[in-house]
Amino acid sequence: MSVLDSIIAGVREDLEERRSAVPFEEIVARAAAAAPALDAHAALTAGRSDPQGVRIIAEVKRSSPSKGELAEIPDPAILARAYQTGGAAVISVLTEGRRFKGSLADLDAVRAAVQLPVLRKDFMVDEYQFHEARAHGADLVLLIVAALDDETLARFLALTHELGMEALVEAHTEEEISRAVAAGAKIVGVNVRNLKTLEVDVAHYATMARHLPADVVRIAESGVTGPAVVADYALEGADAVLVGEALVRDGEPAEALRRFRTASLVHEH
């Protein structure tokens, strides 16, 4: 069993507990009653022409399967407001509990604290989770191509849009990019971390970027250790870069975020 398969097995178990507490009909009703989603697509568009630098998806992330404990984050709202101050385009919130120590409570706290689009970062494998994401104020959800067959990917993408949200469709290989585009993805992320082995190769983004169509929003994910990596991703055409570990471990996340954004400007001319 790969790391991805193991994580998804746990996600399904935890989901059944939440479904028992809040039945499907109830979560659908809560989603329908939520305030309309913010426009995440607009927030991520034209990152390369932004005079403030490349767009950053700043992540609230306590832990990871590869690195273990990253940061305690006693109050996600404080971190989220720092990200907003630093110029984040979108804030990503891990809601998976076993490997990432996230929760829907974290999502609620961040949603209440900022006026930016919020991404629910989880392993979306069941229709319930999409209504749940919307009920908790998410504007954007993650769809991992490696975790879904083509029919399910297309169905989940359609459901996401029906609920007024956008989907960050994550790929790792050329084949997965093709599958994402065929399903109708408008926002495609290339994760330079192989979710089956957890190995990271930042050069992988440049290799995969040439396969991304010009009309999708292009996101570089993982591997950011400092401003130079963000600059390289931007140089390879990334409209936005998702940054987690490097921000949560920095004592001044707002200032770190500004450095990441402006790093891309040195390559513009």
PDB file of C-alpha atoms in Angstrom:
ATOM      1  CA  MET A   1       0.000   0.000   0.000  1.00  0.00           C
ATOM      2  CA  SER A   2       1.398   3.429  -0.995  1.00  0.00           C
ATOM      3  CA  VAL A   3       1.480   6.388   1.390  1.00  0.00           C
ATOM      4  CA  LEU A   4      -1.413   7.924  -0.560  1.00  0.00           C
ATOM      5  CA  ASP A   5      -3.507   4.756  -0.246  1.00  0.00           C
ATOM      6  CA  SER A   6      -2.820   4.598   3.485  1.00  0.00           C
ATOM      7  CA  ILE A   7      -3.834   8.225   4.020  1.00  0.00           C
ATOM      8  CA  ILE A   8      -7.044   7.760   2.029  1.00  0.00           C
ATOM      9  CA  ALA A   9      -7.997   4.689   4.059  1.00  0.00           C
ATOM     10  CA  GLY A  10      -7.791   6.808   7.221  1.00  0.00           C
ATOM     11  CA  VAL A  11      -9.690   9.663   5.583  1.00  0.00           C
ATOM     12  CA  ARG A  12     -12.570   7.321   4.770  1.00  0.00           C
ATOM     13  CA  GLU A  13     -12.724   6.033   8.345  1.00  0.00           C
ATOM     14  CA  ASP A  14     -12.776   9.527   9.814  1.00  0.00           C
ATOM     15  CA  LEU A  15     -15.386  10.615   7.278  1.00  0.00           C
ATOM     16  CA  GLU A  16     -17.773   7.893   8.422  1.00  0.00           C
ATOM     17  CA  GLU A  17     -17.584   9.241  11.982  1.00  0.00           C
ATOM     18  CA  ARG A  18     -18.499  12.747  10.799  1.00  0.00           C
ATOM     19  CA  ARG A  19     -21.259  11.387   8.569  1.00  0.00           C
ATOM     20  CA  SER A  20     -22.745   9.587  11.566  1.00  0.00           C
ATOM     21  CA  ALA A  21     -22.753  12.835  13.543  1.00  0.00           C
ATOM     22  CA  VAL A  22     -24.055  15.030  10.691  1.00  0.00           C
ATOM     23  CA  PRO A  23     -26.149  13.100   8.132  1.00  0.00           C
ATOM     24  CA  PHE A  24     -25.764  13.790   4.420  1.00  0.00           C
ATOM     25  CA  GLU A  25     -29.070  15.693   4.135  1.00  0.00           C
ATOM     26  CA  GLU A  26     -27.999  17.977   6.976  1.00  0.00           C
ATOM     27  CA  ILE A  27     -24.590  18.773   5.497  1.00  0.00           C
ATOM     28  CA  VAL A  28     -26.233  19.513   2.128  1.00  0.00           C
ATOM     29  CA  ALA A  29     -28.583  21.949   3.863  1.00  0.00           C
ATOM     30  CA  ARG A  30     -25.708  23.621   5.699  1.00  0.00           C
ATOM     31  CA  ALA A  31     -23.781  24.020   2.442  1.00  0.00           C
ATOM     32  CA  ALA A  32     -26.806  25.565   0.750  1.00  0.00           C
ATOM     33  CA  ALA A  33     -27.185  28.040   3.625  1.00  0.00           C
ATOM     34  CA  ALA A  34     -23.527  29.143   3.613  1.00  0.00           C
ATOM     35  CA  ALA A  35     -22.479  32.525   2.292  1.00  0.00           C
ATOM     36  CA  PRO A  36     -21.546  32.382  -1.423  1.00  0.00           C
ATOM     37  CA  ALA A  37     -18.012  31.271  -2.226  1.00  0.00           C
ATOM     38  CA  LEU A  38     -15.376  33.869  -3.043  1.00  0.00           C
ATOM     39  CA  ASP A  39     -13.831  33.838  -6.536  1.00  0.00           C
ATOM     40  CA  ALA A  40     -10.659  31.812  -6.083  1.00  0.00           C
ATOM     41  CA  HIS A  41     -10.019  31.643  -9.829  1.00  0.00           C
ATOM     42  CA  ALA A  42      -9.823  35.437 -10.053  1.00  0.00           C
ATOM     43  CA  ALA A  43      -7.566  35.562  -6.991  1.00  0.00           C
ATOM     44  CA  LEU A  44      -5.074  33.241  -8.675  1.00  0.00           C
ATOM     45  CA  THR A  45      -5.163  34.684 -12.191  1.00  0.00           C
ATOM     46  CA  ALA A  46      -2.384  36.756 -13.752  1.00  0.00           C
ATOM     47  CA  GLY A  47       0.134  36.137 -10.990  1.00  0.00           C
ATOM     48  CA  ARG A  48       3.071  36.773 -13.294  1.00  0.00           C
ATOM     49  CA  SER A  49       1.902  40.290 -14.196  1.00  0.00           C
ATOM     50  CA  ASP A  50       1.187  41.321 -10.605  1.00  0.00           C
ATOM     51  CA  PRO A  51       3.436  44.281  -9.660  1.00  0.00           C
ATOM     52  CA  GLN A  52       3.754  42.767  -6.175  1.00  0.00           C
ATOM     53  CA  GLY A  53       5.094  39.460  -7.510  1.00  0.00           C
ATOM     54  CA  VAL A  54       3.839  35.921  -8.004  1.00  0.00           C
ATOM     55  CA  ARG A  55       0.690  34.858  -6.176  1.00  0.00           C
ATOM     56  CA  ILE A  56       1.163  32.725  -3.078  1.00  0.00           C
ATOM     57  CA  ILE A  57      -1.201  30.117  -1.673  1.00  0.00           C
ATOM     58  CA  ALA A  58      -0.138  30.226   1.971  1.00  0.00           C
ATOM     59  CA  GLU A  59      -0.795  27.089   3.969  1.00  0.00           C
ATOM     60  CA  VAL A  60      -1.868  26.474   7.555  1.00  0.00           C
ATOM     61  CA  LYS A  61      -0.043  23.201   8.119  1.00  0.00           C
ATOM     62  CA  ARG A  62       0.924  21.676  11.458  1.00  0.00           C
ATOM     63  CA  SER A  63       2.440  18.392  10.339  1.00  0.00           C
ATOM     64  CA  SER A  64       3.185  16.235   7.305  1.00  0.00           C
ATOM     65  CA  PRO A  65       3.819  12.537   6.627  1.00  0.00           C
ATOM     66  CA  SER A  66       7.334  13.273   5.356  1.00  0.00           C
ATOM     67  CA  LYS A  67       8.537  15.799   7.954  1.00  0.00           C
ATOM     68  CA  GLY A  68       6.375  15.063  10.989  1.00  0.00           C
ATOM     69  CA  GLU A  69       5.657  17.987  13.310  1.00  0.00           C
ATOM     70  CA  LEU A  70       6.210  21.352  11.595  1.00  0.00           C
ATOM     71  CA  ALA A  71       4.590  23.927  13.880  1.00  0.00           C
ATOM     72  CA  GLU A  72       2.097  23.940  16.722  1.00  0.00           C
ATOM     73  CA  ILE A  73      -0.137  26.746  15.350  1.00  0.00           C
ATOM     74  CA  PRO A  74      -2.220  27.215  18.511  1.00  0.00           C
ATOM     75  CA  ASP A  75      -4.407  29.807  16.748  1.00  0.00           C
ATOM     76  CA  PRO A  76      -4.825  29.349  12.984  1.00  0.00           C
ATOM     77  CA  ALA A  77      -6.684  32.668  12.765  1.00  0.00           C
ATOM     78  CA  ILE A  78      -3.581  34.609  13.845  1.00  0.00           C
ATOM     79  CA  LEU A  79      -1.446  32.875  11.215  1.00  0.00           C
ATOM     80  CA  ALA A  80      -4.110  33.405   8.546  1.00  0.00           C
ATOM     81  CA  ARG A  81      -4.295  37.131   9.291  1.00  0.00           C
ATOM     82  CA  ALA A  82      -0.505  37.326   9.006  1.00  0.00           C
ATOM     83  CA  TYR A  83      -0.748  35.664   5.605  1.00  0.00           C
ATOM     84  CA  GLN A  84      -3.401  38.150   4.539  1.00  0.00           C
ATOM     85  CA  THR A  85      -1.193  41.031   5.701  1.00  0.00           C
ATOM     86  CA  GLY A  86       1.744  39.568   3.758  1.00  0.00           C
ATOM     87  CA  GLY A  87      -0.233  39.539   0.513  1.00  0.00           C
ATOM     88  CA  ALA A  88      -1.384  35.927   0.148  1.00  0.00           C
ATOM     89  CA  ALA A  89      -3.807  35.326  -2.711  1.00  0.00           C
ATOM     90  CA  VAL A  90      -5.417  32.252  -1.146  1.00  0.00           C
ATOM     91  CA  ILE A  91      -5.060  30.547   2.218  1.00  0.00           C
ATOM     92  CA  SER A  92      -4.866  26.760   2.263  1.00  0.00           C
ATOM     93  CA  VAL A  93      -6.006  24.897   5.363  1.00  0.00           C
ATOM     94  CA  LEU A  94      -5.151  21.249   5.985  1.00  0.00           C
ATOM     95  CA  THR A  95      -8.221  19.501   7.376  1.00  0.00           C
ATOM     96  CA  GLU A  96      -6.893  15.917   7.410  1.00  0.00           C
ATOM     97  CA  GLY A  97      -6.345  14.894  11.012  1.00  0.00           C
ATOM     98  CA  ARG A  98      -4.184  11.773  11.173  1.00  0.00           C
ATOM     99  CA  ARG A  99      -1.094  12.712   9.173  1.00  0.00           C
ATOM    100  CA  PHE A 100      -1.429  16.505   8.998  1.00  0.00           C
ATOM    101  CA  LYS A 101      -3.076  17.231  12.382  1.00  0.00           C
ATOM    102  CA  GLY A 102      -5.602  19.517  10.706  1.00  0.00           C
ATOM    103  CA  SER A 103      -9.339  19.846  11.250  1.00  0.00           C
ATOM    104  CA  LEU A 104     -12.519  21.485  10.062  1.00  0.00           C
ATOM    105  CA  ALA A 105     -12.240  23.667  13.174  1.00  0.00           C
ATOM    106  CA  ASP A 106      -9.045  25.102  11.663  1.00  0.00           C
ATOM    107  CA  LEU A 107     -10.976  25.827   8.462  1.00  0.00           C
ATOM    108  CA  ASP A 108     -13.728  27.565  10.443  1.00  0.00           C
ATOM    109  CA  ALA A 109     -11.189  29.692  12.326  1.00  0.00           C
ATOM    110  CA  VAL A 110      -9.429  30.794   9.151  1.00  0.00           C
ATOM    111  CA  ARG A 111     -12.653  31.486   7.273  1.00  0.00           C
ATOM    112  CA  ALA A 112     -13.819  33.775  10.088  1.00  0.00           C
ATOM    113  CA  ALA A 113     -10.474  35.597  10.245  1.00  0.00           C
ATOM    114  CA  VAL A 114      -9.790  36.622   6.629  1.00  0.00           C
ATOM    115  CA  GLN A 115     -11.477  38.010   3.533  1.00  0.00           C
ATOM    116  CA  LEU A 116      -9.400  35.905   1.119  1.00  0.00           C
ATOM    117  CA  PRO A 117     -10.487  32.734  -0.688  1.00  0.00           C
ATOM    118  CA  VAL A 118      -9.809  29.650   1.418  1.00  0.00           C
ATOM    119  CA  LEU A 119      -8.750  26.240   0.113  1.00  0.00           C
ATOM    120  CA  ARG A 120      -9.830  23.108   1.950  1.00  0.00           C
ATOM    121  CA  LYS A 121      -6.731  20.929   1.557  1.00  0.00           C
ATOM    122  CA  ASP A 122      -7.725  17.323   2.099  1.00  0.00           C
ATOM    123  CA  PHE A 123      -8.088  14.028   0.285  1.00  0.00           C
ATOM    124  CA  MET A 124     -11.475  14.401  -1.381  1.00  0.00           C
ATOM    125  CA  VAL A 125     -12.885  10.940  -2.065  1.00  0.00           C
ATOM    126  CA  ASP A 126     -16.597  11.242  -1.287  1.00  0.00           C
ATOM    127  CA  GLU A 127     -19.419  13.597  -2.312  1.00  0.00           C
ATOM    128  CA  TYR A 128     -20.118  14.352   1.346  1.00  0.00           C
ATOM    129  CA  GLN A 129     -16.779  16.155   1.696  1.00  0.00           C
ATOM    130  CA  PHE A 130     -17.668  18.729  -0.968  1.00  0.00           C
ATOM    131  CA  HIS A 131     -20.864  19.799   0.756  1.00  0.00           C
ATOM    132  CA  GLU A 132     -18.914  19.725   4.017  1.00  0.00           C
ATOM    133  CA  ALA A 133     -16.239  22.012   2.553  1.00  0.00           C
ATOM    134  CA  ARG A 134     -18.864  24.509   1.382  1.00  0.00           C
ATOM    135  CA  ALA A 135     -20.723  24.319   4.709  1.00  0.00           C
ATOM    136  CA  HIS A 136     -17.491  25.306   6.461  1.00  0.00           C
ATOM    137  CA  GLY A 137     -16.812  28.221   4.122  1.00  0.00           C
ATOM    138  CA  ALA A 138     -14.306  26.783   1.640  1.00  0.00           C
ATOM    139  CA  ASP A 139     -14.058  28.529  -1.724  1.00  0.00           C
ATOM    140  CA  LEU A 140     -11.654  26.037  -3.268  1.00  0.00           C
ATOM    141  CA  VAL A 141     -11.032  22.316  -2.801  1.00  0.00           C
ATOM    142  CA  LEU A 142      -8.163  20.017  -3.737  1.00  0.00           C
ATOM    143  CA  LEU A 143      -8.699  17.172  -6.204  1.00  0.00           C
ATOM    144  CA  ILE A 144      -5.773  14.759  -6.468  1.00  0.00           C
ATOM    145  CA  VAL A 145      -5.725  13.061  -9.862  1.00  0.00           C
ATOM    146  CA  ALA A 146      -3.709  10.106  -8.513  1.00  0.00           C
ATOM    147  CA  ALA A 147      -6.489   9.340  -6.030  1.00  0.00           C
ATOM    148  CA  LEU A 148      -9.412   9.397  -8.490  1.00  0.00           C
ATOM    149  CA  ASP A 149     -10.456   7.586 -11.646  1.00  0.00           C
ATOM    150  CA  ASP A 150     -11.520   9.659 -14.668  1.00  0.00           C
ATOM    151  CA  GLU A 151     -15.258   9.341 -14.083  1.00  0.00           C
ATOM    152  CA  THR A 152     -14.964  10.318 -10.421  1.00  0.00           C
ATOM    153  CA  LEU A 153     -12.613  13.204 -11.193  1.00  0.00           C
ATOM    154  CA  ALA A 154     -15.052  14.662 -13.749  1.00  0.00           C
ATOM    155  CA  ARG A 155     -18.020  14.125 -11.402  1.00  0.00           C
ATOM    156  CA  PHE A 156     -16.262  15.747  -8.454  1.00  0.00           C
ATOM    157  CA  LEU A 157     -15.137  18.672 -10.606  1.00  0.00           C
ATOM    158  CA  ALA A 158     -18.716  19.226 -11.758  1.00  0.00           C
ATOM    159  CA  LEU A 159     -20.005  19.016  -8.180  1.00  0.00           C
ATOM    160  CA  THR A 160     -17.392  21.525  -7.027  1.00  0.00           C
ATOM    161  CA  HIS A 161     -18.586  24.022  -9.638  1.00  0.00           C
ATOM    162  CA  GLU A 162     -22.261  23.328  -8.876  1.00  0.00           C
ATOM    163  CA  LEU A 163     -21.546  24.315  -5.277  1.00  0.00           C
ATOM    164  CA  GLY A 164     -19.941  27.568  -6.450  1.00  0.00           C
ATOM    165  CA  MET A 165     -16.383  26.558  -5.583  1.00  0.00           C
ATOM    166  CA  GLU A 166     -13.258  26.078  -7.660  1.00  0.00           C
ATOM    167  CA  ALA A 167     -10.974  23.040  -7.681  1.00  0.00           C
ATOM    168  CA  LEU A 168      -7.197  22.943  -7.560  1.00  0.00           C
ATOM    169  CA  VAL A 169      -6.618  19.771  -9.566  1.00  0.00           C
ATOM    170  CA  GLU A 170      -3.282  18.294  -8.564  1.00  0.00           C
ATOM    171  CA  ALA A 171      -1.099  16.250 -10.915  1.00  0.00           C
ATOM    172  CA  HIS A 172       2.388  14.801 -10.692  1.00  0.00           C
ATOM    173  CA  THR A 173       2.944  13.240 -14.124  1.00  0.00           C
ATOM    174  CA  GLU A 174       2.312  14.159 -17.754  1.00  0.00           C
ATOM    175  CA  GLU A 175      -0.470  11.567 -17.869  1.00  0.00           C
ATOM    176  CA  GLU A 176      -2.139  13.065 -14.791  1.00  0.00           C
ATOM    177  CA  ILE A 177      -1.960  16.559 -16.334  1.00  0.00           C
ATOM    178  CA  SER A 178      -3.696  15.195 -19.442  1.00  0.00           C
ATOM    179  CA  ARG A 179      -6.379  13.587 -17.277  1.00  0.00           C
ATOM    180  CA  ALA A 180      -6.909  16.824 -15.344  1.00  0.00           C
ATOM    181  CA  VAL A 181      -7.297  18.855 -18.528  1.00  0.00           C
ATOM    182  CA  ALA A 182      -9.602  16.251 -20.106  1.00  0.00           C
ATOM    183  CA  ALA A 183     -11.833  16.429 -17.022  1.00  0.00           C
ATOM    184  CA  GLY A 184     -12.168  20.187 -17.470  1.00  0.00           C
ATOM    185  CA  ALA A 185      -9.798  21.498 -14.803  1.00  0.00           C
ATOM    186  CA  LYS A 186      -9.310  25.270 -14.867  1.00  0.00           C
ATOM    187  CA  ILE A 187      -6.690  25.375 -12.101  1.00  0.00           C
ATOM    188  CA  VAL A 188      -3.951  22.742 -12.354  1.00  0.00           C
ATOM    189  CA  GLY A 189      -1.259  22.192  -9.775  1.00  0.00           C
ATOM    190  CA  VAL A 190       1.963  20.291 -10.326  1.00  0.00           C
ATOM    191  CA  ASN A 191       3.062  18.724  -7.053  1.00  0.00           C
ATOM    192  CA  VAL A 192       6.811  18.135  -7.111  1.00  0.00           C
ATOM    193  CA  ARG A 193       6.347  15.713  -4.219  1.00  0.00           C
ATOM    194  CA  ASN A 194       5.477  12.200  -5.342  1.00  0.00           C
ATOM    195  CA  LEU A 195       2.552  11.297  -3.078  1.00  0.00           C
ATOM    196  CA  LYS A 196       3.270   7.600  -3.417  1.00  0.00           C
ATOM    197  CA  THR A 197       6.896   7.816  -2.239  1.00  0.00           C
ATOM    198  CA  LEU A 198       7.032  11.336  -0.686  1.00  0.00           C
ATOM    199  CA  GLU A 199      10.200  12.134  -2.657  1.00  0.00           C
ATOM    200  CA  VAL A 200      10.627  15.784  -3.704  1.00  0.00           C
ATOM    201  CA  ASP A 201      12.283  17.073  -6.874  1.00  0.00           C
ATOM    202  CA  VAL A 202      11.863  20.820  -7.439  1.00  0.00           C
ATOM    203  CA  ALA A 203      13.150  20.488 -11.019  1.00  0.00           C
ATOM    204  CA  HIS A 204      10.099  18.353 -11.730  1.00  0.00           C
ATOM    205  CA  TYR A 205       7.929  21.469 -12.072  1.00  0.00           C
ATOM    206  CA  ALA A 206       9.899  22.746 -15.062  1.00  0.00           C
ATOM    207  CA  THR A 207       9.682  19.316 -16.685  1.00  0.00           C
ATOM    208  CA  MET A 208       5.905  19.168 -16.243  1.00  0.00           C
ATOM    209  CA  ALA A 209       5.122  22.854 -16.875  1.00  0.00           C
ATOM    210  CA  ARG A 210       5.611  22.493 -20.619  1.00  0.00           C
ATOM    211  CA  HIS A 211       2.620  20.132 -20.656  1.00  0.00           C
ATOM    212  CA  LEU A 212       0.270  22.643 -19.016  1.00  0.00           C
ATOM    213  CA  PRO A 213      -2.109  24.411 -21.434  1.00  0.00           C
ATOM    214  CA  ALA A 214      -1.875  28.194 -21.639  1.00  0.00           C
ATOM    215  CA  ASP A 215      -5.510  28.644 -20.606  1.00  0.00           C
ATOM    216  CA  VAL A 216      -5.271  26.997 -17.169  1.00  0.00           C
ATOM    217  CA  VAL A 217      -4.101  28.665 -13.976  1.00  0.00           C
ATOM    218  CA  ARG A 218      -0.762  27.000 -13.216  1.00  0.00           C
ATOM    219  CA  ILE A 219       0.180  26.226  -9.621  1.00  0.00           C
ATOM    220  CA  ALA A 220       3.558  24.976  -8.375  1.00  0.00           C
ATOM    221  CA  GLU A 221       3.250  22.893  -5.221  1.00  0.00           C
ATOM    222  CA  SER A 222       5.777  21.680  -2.633  1.00  0.00           C
ATOM    223  CA  GLY A 223       9.539  21.911  -2.278  1.00  0.00           C
ATOM    224  CA  VAL A 224       9.776  25.590  -1.354  1.00  0.00           C
ATOM    225  CA  THR A 225      12.752  26.085   0.970  1.00  0.00           C
ATOM    226  CA  GLY A 226      13.273  29.767   0.244  1.00  0.00           C
ATOM    227  CA  PRO A 227      12.653  32.658  -2.171  1.00  0.00           C
ATOM    228  CA  ALA A 228      14.922  31.223  -4.875  1.00  0.00           C
ATOM    229  CA  VAL A 229      12.644  28.210  -5.389  1.00  0.00           C
ATOM    230  CA  VAL A 230       9.603  30.493  -5.711  1.00  0.00           C
ATOM    231  CA  ALA A 231      11.501  32.589  -8.254  1.00  0.00           C
ATOM    232  CA  ASP A 232      12.378  29.486 -10.271  1.00  0.00           C
ATOM    233  CA  TYR A 233       8.758  28.330 -10.296  1.00  0.00           C
ATOM    234  CA  ALA A 234       7.621  31.774 -11.453  1.00  0.00           C
ATOM    235  CA  LEU A 235      10.280  31.778 -14.168  1.00  0.00           C
ATOM    236  CA  GLU A 236       8.855  28.476 -15.424  1.00  0.00           C
ATOM    237  CA  GLY A 237       5.419  30.070 -15.757  1.00  0.00           C
ATOM    238  CA  ALA A 238       3.709  29.341 -12.449  1.00  0.00           C
ATOM    239  CA  ASP A 239       0.832  31.752 -11.818  1.00  0.00           C
ATOM    240  CA  ALA A 240       0.909  30.880  -8.120  1.00  0.00           C
ATOM    241  CA  VAL A 241       3.037  28.874  -5.720  1.00  0.00           C
ATOM    242  CA  LEU A 242       1.710  26.878  -2.769  1.00  0.00           C
ATOM    243  CA  VAL A 243       3.935  27.289   0.294  1.00  0.00           C
ATOM    244  CA  GLY A 244       3.428  25.537   3.618  1.00  0.00           C
ATOM    245  CA  GLU A 245       6.403  24.392   5.658  1.00  0.00           C
ATOM    246  CA  ALA A 246       8.651  27.372   4.864  1.00  0.00           C
ATOM    247  CA  LEU A 247       5.976  29.781   6.107  1.00  0.00           C
ATOM    248  CA  VAL A 248       4.758  27.975   9.218  1.00  0.00           C
ATOM    249  CA  ARG A 249       8.338  27.530  10.423  1.00  0.00           C
ATOM    250  CA  ASP A 250       9.205  31.201   9.897  1.00  0.00           C
ATOM    251  CA  GLY A 251       8.845  33.432  12.952  1.00  0.00           C
ATOM    252  CA  GLU A 252       7.659  36.299  10.726  1.00  0.00           C
ATOM    253  CA  PRO A 253       5.246  34.690   8.241  1.00  0.00           C
ATOM    254  CA  ALA A 254       3.945  37.958   6.776  1.00  0.00           C
ATOM    255  CA  GLU A 255       7.448  39.184   5.999  1.00  0.00           C
ATOM    256  CA  ALA A 256       8.493  35.774   4.672  1.00  0.00           C
ATOM    257  CA  LEU A 257       5.507  35.791   2.364  1.00  0.00           C
ATOM    258  CA  ARG A 258       6.465  39.214   1.013  1.00  0.00           C
ATOM    259  CA  ARG A 259       9.974  37.919   0.311  1.00  0.00           C
ATOM    260  CA  PHE A 260       8.587  34.931  -1.573  1.00  0.00           C
ATOM    261  CA  ARG A 261       6.325  37.119  -3.685  1.00  0.00           C
ATOM    262  CA  THR A 262       8.940  39.687  -4.631  1.00  0.00           C
ATOM    263  CA  ALA A 263      11.603  37.055  -5.375  1.00  0.00           C
ATOM    264  CA  SER A 264       9.822  36.438  -8.677  1.00  0.00           C
ATOM    265  CA  LEU A 265      10.220  40.057  -9.806  1.00  0.00           C
ATOM    266  CA  VAL A 266      13.983  39.882 -10.398  1.00  0.00           C
ATOM    267  CA  HIS A 267      13.405  37.609 -13.397  1.00  0.00           C
ATOM    268  CA  GLU A 268      10.684  39.658 -15.056  1.00  0.00           C
ATOM    269  CA  HIS A 269      12.740  41.576 -17.574  1.00  0.00           C
TER     270      HIS A 269
END
